[in-house]
PDB file of C-alpha atoms in Angstrom:
ATOM      1  CA  GLY X 279     -23.258  11.829  98.360  1.00  0.00           C
ATOM      2  CA  ALA X 280     -19.821  11.904  97.076  1.00  0.00           C
ATOM      3  CA  VAL X 281     -17.524  14.792  97.911  1.00  0.00           C
ATOM      4  CA  VAL X 282     -15.503  16.835  95.557  1.00  0.00           C
ATOM      5  CA  SER X 283     -12.881  19.375  97.016  1.00  0.00           C
ATOM      6  CA  GLN X 284     -11.215  22.448  95.464  1.00  0.00           C
ATOM      7  CA  HIS X 285      -8.325  24.205  96.705  1.00  0.00           C
ATOM      8  CA  PRO X 286      -7.720  26.966  97.111  1.00  0.00           C
ATOM      9  CA  SER X 287     -11.098  28.279  98.020  1.00  0.00           C
ATOM     10  CA  ARG X 288     -10.012  31.917  97.376  1.00  0.00           C
ATOM     11  CA  VAL X 289      -6.911  33.296  95.632  1.00  0.00           C
ATOM     12  CA  ILE X 290      -5.629  36.832  95.120  1.00  0.00           C
ATOM     13  CA  CYS X 291      -2.632  37.129  92.639  1.00  0.00           C
ATOM     14  CA  LYS X 292      -0.850  39.741  90.898  1.00  0.00           C
ATOM     15  CA  SER X 293      -1.298  40.381  87.050  1.00  0.00           C
ATOM     16  CA  GLY X 294       1.070  38.164  85.071  1.00  0.00           C
ATOM     17  CA  THR X 295       1.353  35.353  87.551  1.00  0.00           C
ATOM     18  CA  SER X 296       0.161  31.888  87.147  1.00  0.00           C
ATOM     19  CA  VAL X 297      -2.370  30.322  89.467  1.00  0.00           C
ATOM     20  CA  LYS X 298      -3.128  26.548  90.018  1.00  0.00           C
ATOM     21  CA  ILE X 299      -6.459  25.137  91.177  1.00  0.00           C
ATOM     22  CA  GLU X 300      -6.954  21.689  92.277  1.00  0.00           C
ATOM     23  CA  CYS X 301     -10.050  19.579  92.000  1.00  0.00           C
ATOM     24  CA  ARG X 302     -10.167  16.312  93.989  1.00  0.00           C
ATOM     25  CA  SER X 303     -12.886  13.519  94.104  1.00  0.00           C
ATOM     26  CA  LEU X 304     -12.566  12.301  97.528  1.00  0.00           C
ATOM     27  CA  ASP X 305     -14.256   9.087  97.638  1.00  0.00           C
ATOM     28  CA  PHE X 306     -14.586   7.936  94.209  1.00  0.00           C
ATOM     29  CA  GLN X 307     -12.366   7.744  91.027  1.00  0.00           C
ATOM     30  CA  ALA X 308     -13.337  10.377  88.478  1.00  0.00           C
ATOM     31  CA  THR X 309     -12.446   9.523  84.935  1.00  0.00           C
ATOM     32  CA  THR X 310     -14.013  12.778  83.707  1.00  0.00           C
ATOM     33  CA  MET X 311     -13.987  16.201  85.479  1.00  0.00           C
ATOM     34  CA  PHE X 312     -15.396  19.519  84.107  1.00  0.00           C
ATOM     35  CA  TRP X 313     -14.270  22.939  84.656  1.00  0.00           C
ATOM     36  CA  TYR X 314     -16.794  25.919  84.577  1.00  0.00           C
ATOM     37  CA  ARG X 315     -16.111  29.580  84.819  1.00  0.00           C
ATOM     38  CA  GLN X 316     -18.760  31.922  86.365  1.00  0.00           C
ATOM     39  CA  PHE X 317     -18.962  35.740  86.334  1.00  0.00           C
ATOM     40  CA  PRO X 318     -21.058  37.289  89.032  1.00  0.00           C
ATOM     41  CA  LYS X 319     -24.781  37.016  88.452  1.00  0.00           C
ATOM     42  CA  GLN X 320     -24.093  35.000  85.396  1.00  0.00           C
ATOM     43  CA  SER X 321     -24.278  31.263  84.119  1.00  0.00           C
ATOM     44  CA  LEU X 322     -21.802  28.588  84.576  1.00  0.00           C
ATOM     45  CA  MET X 323     -19.873  28.487  81.330  1.00  0.00           C
ATOM     46  CA  LEU X 324     -18.306  24.941  80.572  1.00  0.00           C
ATOM     47  CA  MET X 325     -14.545  25.666  79.829  1.00  0.00           C
ATOM     48  CA  ALA X 326     -13.258  22.215  79.266  1.00  0.00           C
ATOM     49  CA  THR X 327     -13.694  18.624  79.947  1.00  0.00           C
ATOM     50  CA  SER X 328     -10.784  16.888  81.501  1.00  0.00           C
ATOM     51  CA  ASN X 329     -10.200  13.123  80.947  1.00  0.00           C
ATOM     52  CA  GLU X 330      -7.771  11.117  82.945  1.00  0.00           C
ATOM     53  CA  GLY X 331      -4.662  10.168  81.005  1.00  0.00           C
ATOM     54  CA  SER X 332      -5.560  12.158  77.938  1.00  0.00           C
ATOM     55  CA  LYS X 333      -5.772  15.701  76.714  1.00  0.00           C
ATOM     56  CA  ALA X 334      -8.601  17.945  77.858  1.00  0.00           C
ATOM     57  CA  THR X 335     -11.367  18.911  75.449  1.00  0.00           C
ATOM     58  CA  TYR X 336     -11.706  22.685  75.320  1.00  0.00           C
ATOM     59  CA  GLU X 337     -15.028  24.322  74.526  1.00  0.00           C
ATOM     60  CA  GLN X 338     -15.069  26.844  71.611  1.00  0.00           C
ATOM     61  CA  GLY X 339     -13.459  30.176  72.466  1.00  0.00           C
ATOM     62  CA  VAL X 340     -11.485  28.936  75.525  1.00  0.00           C
ATOM     63  CA  GLU X 341      -7.782  29.338  75.154  1.00  0.00           C
ATOM     64  CA  LYS X 342      -6.180  26.063  75.840  1.00  0.00           C
ATOM     65  CA  ASP X 343      -2.509  27.830  76.256  1.00  0.00           C
ATOM     66  CA  LYS X 344      -4.168  30.133  78.722  1.00  0.00           C
ATOM     67  CA  PHE X 345      -6.034  27.530  80.857  1.00  0.00           C
ATOM     68  CA  LEU X 346      -3.891  24.435  81.273  1.00  0.00           C
ATOM     69  CA  ILE X 347      -5.758  21.334  82.404  1.00  0.00           C
ATOM     70  CA  ASN X 348      -3.993  18.368  83.768  1.00  0.00           C
ATOM     71  CA  HIS X 349      -5.863  15.263  84.913  1.00  0.00           C
ATOM     72  CA  ALA X 350      -2.993  13.119  86.118  1.00  0.00           C
ATOM     73  CA  SER X 351      -4.716  10.703  88.229  1.00  0.00           C
ATOM     74  CA  LEU X 352      -8.261   9.396  88.865  1.00  0.00           C
ATOM     75  CA  THR X 353      -8.931  11.712  91.661  1.00  0.00           C
ATOM     76  CA  LEU X 354      -7.152  14.892  90.753  1.00  0.00           C
ATOM     77  CA  SER X 355      -7.701  17.543  87.979  1.00  0.00           C
ATOM     78  CA  THR X 356      -5.773  20.853  87.953  1.00  0.00           C
ATOM     79  CA  LEU X 357      -6.612  24.091  86.151  1.00  0.00           C
ATOM     80  CA  THR X 358      -3.684  26.389  85.813  1.00  0.00           C
ATOM     81  CA  VAL X 359      -4.357  30.037  84.890  1.00  0.00           C
ATOM     82  CA  THR X 360      -1.241  31.411  83.131  1.00  0.00           C
ATOM     83  CA  SER X 361      -0.201  34.727  82.983  1.00  0.00           C
ATOM     84  CA  ALA X 362      -3.404  35.895  84.837  1.00  0.00           C
ATOM     85  CA  HIS X 363      -4.936  39.219  84.158  1.00  0.00           C
ATOM     86  CA  PRO X 364      -7.804  41.180  85.747  1.00  0.00           C
ATOM     87  CA  GLU X 365     -10.203  39.885  83.250  1.00  0.00           C
ATOM     88  CA  ASP X 366      -9.515  36.329  84.366  1.00  0.00           C
ATOM     89  CA  SER X 367     -10.969  37.190  87.665  1.00  0.00           C
ATOM     90  CA  SER X 368     -13.919  34.832  88.205  1.00  0.00           C
ATOM     91  CA  PHE X 369     -15.430  32.064  90.114  1.00  0.00           C
ATOM     92  CA  TYR X 370     -13.962  28.702  88.827  1.00  0.00           C
ATOM     93  CA  ILE X 371     -15.976  25.569  89.643  1.00  0.00           C
ATOM     94  CA  CYS X 372     -15.068  21.805  88.976  1.00  0.00           C
ATOM     95  CA  SER X 373     -17.296  18.902  88.846  1.00  0.00           C
ATOM     96  CA  ALA X 374     -16.556  15.133  88.882  1.00  0.00           C
ATOM     97  CA  ARG X 375     -18.164  12.452  87.186  1.00  0.00           C
ATOM     98  CA  ASP X 376     -18.510   9.062  88.935  1.00  0.00           C
ATOM     99  CA  PRO X 377     -18.256   6.486  86.283  1.00  0.00           C
ATOM    100  CA  GLY X 378     -20.131   3.985  88.557  1.00  0.00           C
ATOM    101  CA  LEU X 379     -23.230   6.295  88.258  1.00  0.00           C
ATOM    102  CA  ALA X 380     -22.688   7.116  84.454  1.00  0.00           C
ATOM    103  CA  GLY X 381     -26.246   7.907  82.985  1.00  0.00           C
ATOM    104  CA  ALA X 382     -27.741   8.348  86.417  1.00  0.00           C
ATOM    105  CA  TYR X 383     -29.135  11.603  87.581  1.00  0.00           C
ATOM    106  CA  ASN X 384     -26.512  12.114  90.268  1.00  0.00           C
ATOM    107  CA  GLU X 385     -23.548  10.964  88.283  1.00  0.00           C
ATOM    108  CA  GLN X 386     -21.950  14.453  88.639  1.00  0.00           C
ATOM    109  CA  PHE X 387     -20.795  16.223  91.849  1.00  0.00           C
ATOM    110  CA  PHE X 388     -19.663  19.760  92.003  1.00  0.00           C
ATOM    111  CA  GLY X 389     -16.641  21.237  94.065  1.00  0.00           C
ATOM    112  CA  PRO X 390     -17.289  24.298  96.220  1.00  0.00           C
ATOM    113  CA  GLY X 391     -15.617  26.638  93.837  1.00  0.00           C
ATOM    114  CA  THR X 392     -12.456  28.769  93.837  1.00  0.00           C
ATOM    115  CA  ARG X 393     -12.756  32.570  93.661  1.00  0.00           C
ATOM    116  CA  LEU X 394      -9.937  34.142  91.683  1.00  0.00           C
ATOM    117  CA  THR X 395      -9.066  37.750  91.952  1.00  0.00           C
ATOM    118  CA  VAL X 396      -6.271  39.236  89.686  1.00  0.00           C
ATOM    119  CA  LEU X 397      -4.821  42.487  90.773  1.00  0.00           C
TER     120      LEU X 397
ATOM    121  CA  ALA R  33     -28.379  28.755  69.648  1.00  0.00           C
ATOM    122  CA  GLN R  34     -29.007  28.971  73.312  1.00  0.00           C
ATOM    123  CA  LYS R  35     -29.991  25.581  74.427  1.00  0.00           C
ATOM    124  CA  ILE R  36     -31.337  26.444  77.815  1.00  0.00           C
ATOM    125  CA  THR R  37     -33.220  29.647  78.429  1.00  0.00           C
ATOM    126  CA  GLN R  38     -34.321  31.290  81.630  1.00  0.00           C
ATOM    127  CA  THR R  39     -36.118  34.428  80.974  1.00  0.00           C
ATOM    128  CA  GLN R  40     -36.522  35.769  84.511  1.00  0.00           C
ATOM    129  CA  PRO R  41     -33.222  37.369  85.577  1.00  0.00           C
ATOM    130  CA  GLY R  42     -34.879  38.231  89.164  1.00  0.00           C
ATOM    131  CA  MET R  43     -37.984  37.082  90.839  1.00  0.00           C
ATOM    132  CA  PHE R  44     -39.479  38.203  94.210  1.00  0.00           C
ATOM    133  CA  VAL R  45     -41.874  36.094  96.300  1.00  0.00           C
ATOM    134  CA  GLN R  46     -43.541  36.369  99.639  1.00  0.00           C
ATOM    135  CA  GLU R  47     -42.504  34.073 102.376  1.00  0.00           C
ATOM    136  CA  LYS R  48     -44.944  30.995 102.453  1.00  0.00           C
ATOM    137  CA  GLU R  49     -46.165  31.545  98.955  1.00  0.00           C
ATOM    138  CA  ALA R  50     -45.326  29.526  95.947  1.00  0.00           C
ATOM    139  CA  VAL R  51     -43.146  30.680  93.049  1.00  0.00           C
ATOM    140  CA  THR R  52     -42.416  29.234  89.552  1.00  0.00           C
ATOM    141  CA  LEU R  53     -38.994  29.755  87.817  1.00  0.00           C
ATOM    142  CA  ASP R  54     -39.160  29.394  83.953  1.00  0.00           C
ATOM    143  CA  CYS R  55     -36.891  27.165  81.854  1.00  0.00           C
ATOM    144  CA  THR R  56     -37.158  26.231  78.311  1.00  0.00           C
ATOM    145  CA  TYR R  57     -34.835  24.026  76.489  1.00  0.00           C
ATOM    146  CA  ASP R  58     -33.808  23.223  72.917  1.00  0.00           C
ATOM    147  CA  THR R  59     -32.454  19.645  71.761  1.00  0.00           C
ATOM    148  CA  SER R  60     -32.958  17.254  68.966  1.00  0.00           C
ATOM    149  CA  ASP R  61     -31.740  14.288  71.128  1.00  0.00           C
ATOM    150  CA  PRO R  62     -34.578  12.151  72.248  1.00  0.00           C
ATOM    151  CA  SER R  63     -32.771  11.159  75.482  1.00  0.00           C
ATOM    152  CA  TYR R  64     -31.866  14.028  77.701  1.00  0.00           C
ATOM    153  CA  GLY R  65     -32.082  15.076  81.407  1.00  0.00           C
ATOM    154  CA  LEU R  66     -33.118  18.345  83.027  1.00  0.00           C
ATOM    155  CA  PHE R  67     -31.729  19.549  86.337  1.00  0.00           C
ATOM    156  CA  TRP R  68     -32.499  22.265  88.643  1.00  0.00           C
ATOM    157  CA  TYR R  69     -29.448  23.584  90.858  1.00  0.00           C
ATOM    158  CA  LYS R  70     -29.549  26.270  93.722  1.00  0.00           C
ATOM    159  CA  GLN R  71     -26.638  28.416  94.245  1.00  0.00           C
ATOM    160  CA  PRO R  72     -26.483  30.564  97.451  1.00  0.00           C
ATOM    161  CA  SER R  73     -24.220  33.262  97.869  1.00  0.00           C
ATOM    162  CA  SER R  74     -21.479  30.972  99.125  1.00  0.00           C
ATOM    163  CA  GLY R  75     -21.155  29.744  95.548  1.00  0.00           C
ATOM    164  CA  GLU R  76     -21.900  25.956  96.104  1.00  0.00           C
ATOM    165  CA  MET R  77     -24.150  24.194  93.561  1.00  0.00           C
ATOM    166  CA  ILE R  78     -26.913  22.496  95.308  1.00  0.00           C
ATOM    167  CA  PHE R  79     -28.900  19.804  93.365  1.00  0.00           C
ATOM    168  CA  LEU R  80     -32.643  20.269  93.692  1.00  0.00           C
ATOM    169  CA  ILE R  81     -34.494  17.976  91.221  1.00  0.00           C
ATOM    170  CA  TYR R  82     -34.112  15.914  88.093  1.00  0.00           C
ATOM    171  CA  GLN R  83     -36.424  15.081  85.168  1.00  0.00           C
ATOM    172  CA  GLY R  84     -35.439  12.424  82.390  1.00  0.00           C
ATOM    173  CA  SER R  85     -37.028  12.874  79.064  1.00  0.00           C
ATOM    174  CA  TYR R  86     -38.719   9.633  79.194  1.00  0.00           C
ATOM    175  CA  ASP R  87     -40.040  10.129  82.683  1.00  0.00           C
ATOM    176  CA  GLN R  88     -43.940   9.941  82.541  1.00  0.00           C
ATOM    177  CA  GLN R  89     -44.552  11.714  85.674  1.00  0.00           C
ATOM    178  CA  ASN R  90     -43.340  15.141  86.930  1.00  0.00           C
ATOM    179  CA  ALA R  91     -40.539  14.886  89.444  1.00  0.00           C
ATOM    180  CA  THR R  92     -41.031  16.095  92.977  1.00  0.00           C
ATOM    181  CA  GLU R  93     -38.615  16.351  95.855  1.00  0.00           C
ATOM    182  CA  GLY R  94     -40.196  17.938  99.011  1.00  0.00           C
ATOM    183  CA  ARG R  95     -41.321  21.516  98.306  1.00  0.00           C
ATOM    184  CA  TYR R  96     -39.731  21.307  94.786  1.00  0.00           C
ATOM    185  CA  SER R  97     -41.602  20.089  91.865  1.00  0.00           C
ATOM    186  CA  LEU R  98     -40.953  20.256  88.116  1.00  0.00           C
ATOM    187  CA  ASN R  99     -43.685  21.158  85.717  1.00  0.00           C
ATOM    188  CA  PHE R 100     -42.245  19.229  82.650  1.00  0.00           C
ATOM    189  CA  GLN R 101     -44.178  19.966  79.384  1.00  0.00           C
ATOM    190  CA  LYS R 102     -42.228  18.029  76.809  1.00  0.00           C
ATOM    191  CA  ALA R 103     -44.137  19.284  73.693  1.00  0.00           C
ATOM    192  CA  ARG R 104     -43.480  22.762  74.748  1.00  0.00           C
ATOM    193  CA  LYS R 105     -39.929  21.973  75.886  1.00  0.00           C
ATOM    194  CA  SER R 106     -40.443  23.445  79.251  1.00  0.00           C
ATOM    195  CA  ALA R 107     -39.233  22.452  82.465  1.00  0.00           C
ATOM    196  CA  ASN R 108     -40.386  24.905  85.149  1.00  0.00           C
ATOM    197  CA  LEU R 109     -39.387  24.719  88.811  1.00  0.00           C
ATOM    198  CA  VAL R 110     -42.137  25.271  91.263  1.00  0.00           C
ATOM    199  CA  ILE R 111     -41.150  25.995  94.870  1.00  0.00           C
ATOM    200  CA  SER R 112     -44.020  25.710  97.315  1.00  0.00           C
ATOM    201  CA  ALA R 113     -44.220  27.411 100.759  1.00  0.00           C
ATOM    202  CA  SER R 114     -41.040  29.749 100.027  1.00  0.00           C
ATOM    203  CA  GLN R 115     -38.757  30.304 102.936  1.00  0.00           C
ATOM    204  CA  LEU R 116     -36.213  32.961 103.514  1.00  0.00           C
ATOM    205  CA  GLY R 117     -33.498  30.510 103.057  1.00  0.00           C
ATOM    206  CA  ASP R 118     -34.712  29.837  99.516  1.00  0.00           C
ATOM    207  CA  SER R 119     -33.277  33.212  98.338  1.00  0.00           C
ATOM    208  CA  ALA R 120     -30.478  32.244  96.015  1.00  0.00           C
ATOM    209  CA  MET R 121     -29.698  31.834  92.280  1.00  0.00           C
ATOM    210  CA  TYR R 122     -31.431  29.024  90.464  1.00  0.00           C
ATOM    211  CA  PHE R 123     -29.971  27.389  87.355  1.00  0.00           C
ATOM    212  CA  CYS R 124     -31.710  25.022  84.955  1.00  0.00           C
ATOM    213  CA  ALA R 125     -29.385  22.688  83.196  1.00  0.00           C
ATOM    214  CA  MET R 126     -29.699  19.984  80.493  1.00  0.00           C
ATOM    215  CA  ARG R 127     -27.566  17.018  79.884  1.00  0.00           C
ATOM    216  CA  GLU R 128     -28.097  15.306  76.448  1.00  0.00           C
ATOM    217  CA  GLY R 129     -27.715  11.678  75.877  1.00  0.00           C
ATOM    218  CA  GLY R 130     -25.642  10.018  73.168  1.00  0.00           C
ATOM    219  CA  ASN R 131     -21.939  10.741  73.202  1.00  0.00           C
ATOM    220  CA  GLN R 132     -21.974  14.059  75.108  1.00  0.00           C
ATOM    221  CA  GLY R 133     -19.908  12.621  77.936  1.00  0.00           C
ATOM    222  CA  GLY R 134     -22.083  13.994  80.699  1.00  0.00           C
ATOM    223  CA  LYS R 135     -21.856  17.709  79.827  1.00  0.00           C
ATOM    224  CA  LEU R 136     -24.203  19.980  81.586  1.00  0.00           C
ATOM    225  CA  ILE R 137     -25.461  23.062  79.777  1.00  0.00           C
ATOM    226  CA  PHE R 138     -26.716  25.741  82.003  1.00  0.00           C
ATOM    227  CA  GLY R 139     -29.285  28.413  81.630  1.00  0.00           C
ATOM    228  CA  GLN R 140     -28.572  32.070  82.570  1.00  0.00           C
ATOM    229  CA  GLY R 141     -30.191  31.752  85.934  1.00  0.00           C
ATOM    230  CA  THR R 142     -32.781  33.291  87.928  1.00  0.00           C
ATOM    231  CA  GLU R 143     -32.102  35.330  91.211  1.00  0.00           C
ATOM    232  CA  LEU R 144     -34.887  34.557  93.683  1.00  0.00           C
ATOM    233  CA  SER R 145     -35.542  36.817  96.598  1.00  0.00           C
ATOM    234  CA  VAL R 146     -37.849  35.763  99.297  1.00  0.00           C
ATOM    235  CA  LYS R 147     -39.512  38.608 101.197  1.00  0.00           C
ATOM    236  CA  PRO R 148     -40.551  38.215 104.990  1.00  0.00           C
TER     237      PRO R 148
END
């Protein structure tokens, strides 16, 4: 199956700093990528849909100025957590949609996730 | 309104026995897909099984089967012959057709513990 990578896998930062997380599709071009956030023992909550070449679509309640998403190429989307605070500590997972498999059960591939800890 | 509901926060099963994880969903879209994912402690999301709304037969994948009851809007996951490695979080998810753009909506998850 297709591979999606995330970098970094873990990051610890100080409160007030910004953190960038990368999501890459390694063997297909992803016109759409999704960003999820997951607190321990909880569900994956969709934060935003990232479309290549256009602005991201944010879910209700997600601060777009806080969570900046850039999908500058067909293989890379980035999530920047700006002015991070301890409550932003979470597991962030991306997924990438292969347009060649659109509508199929296996159209979407998940990255391994990034664990963010804000001190 | 919650679109995907998993009512079992935690489940225990004896090794080699079967276990059913519950999932109910709510949609008015006639075209949708239902997914089950396994998430071990490492955090990766592992696809297990898929059921399309128009599929006539229940999906099966090895030890996993999906008990799809469309009228009741339920899509329970059955794991047969549980193994210690099955201990993980399990998530039910739905993808609606139409112009939803492939978004997956996840349930709250069920933590499965397999006892030796």
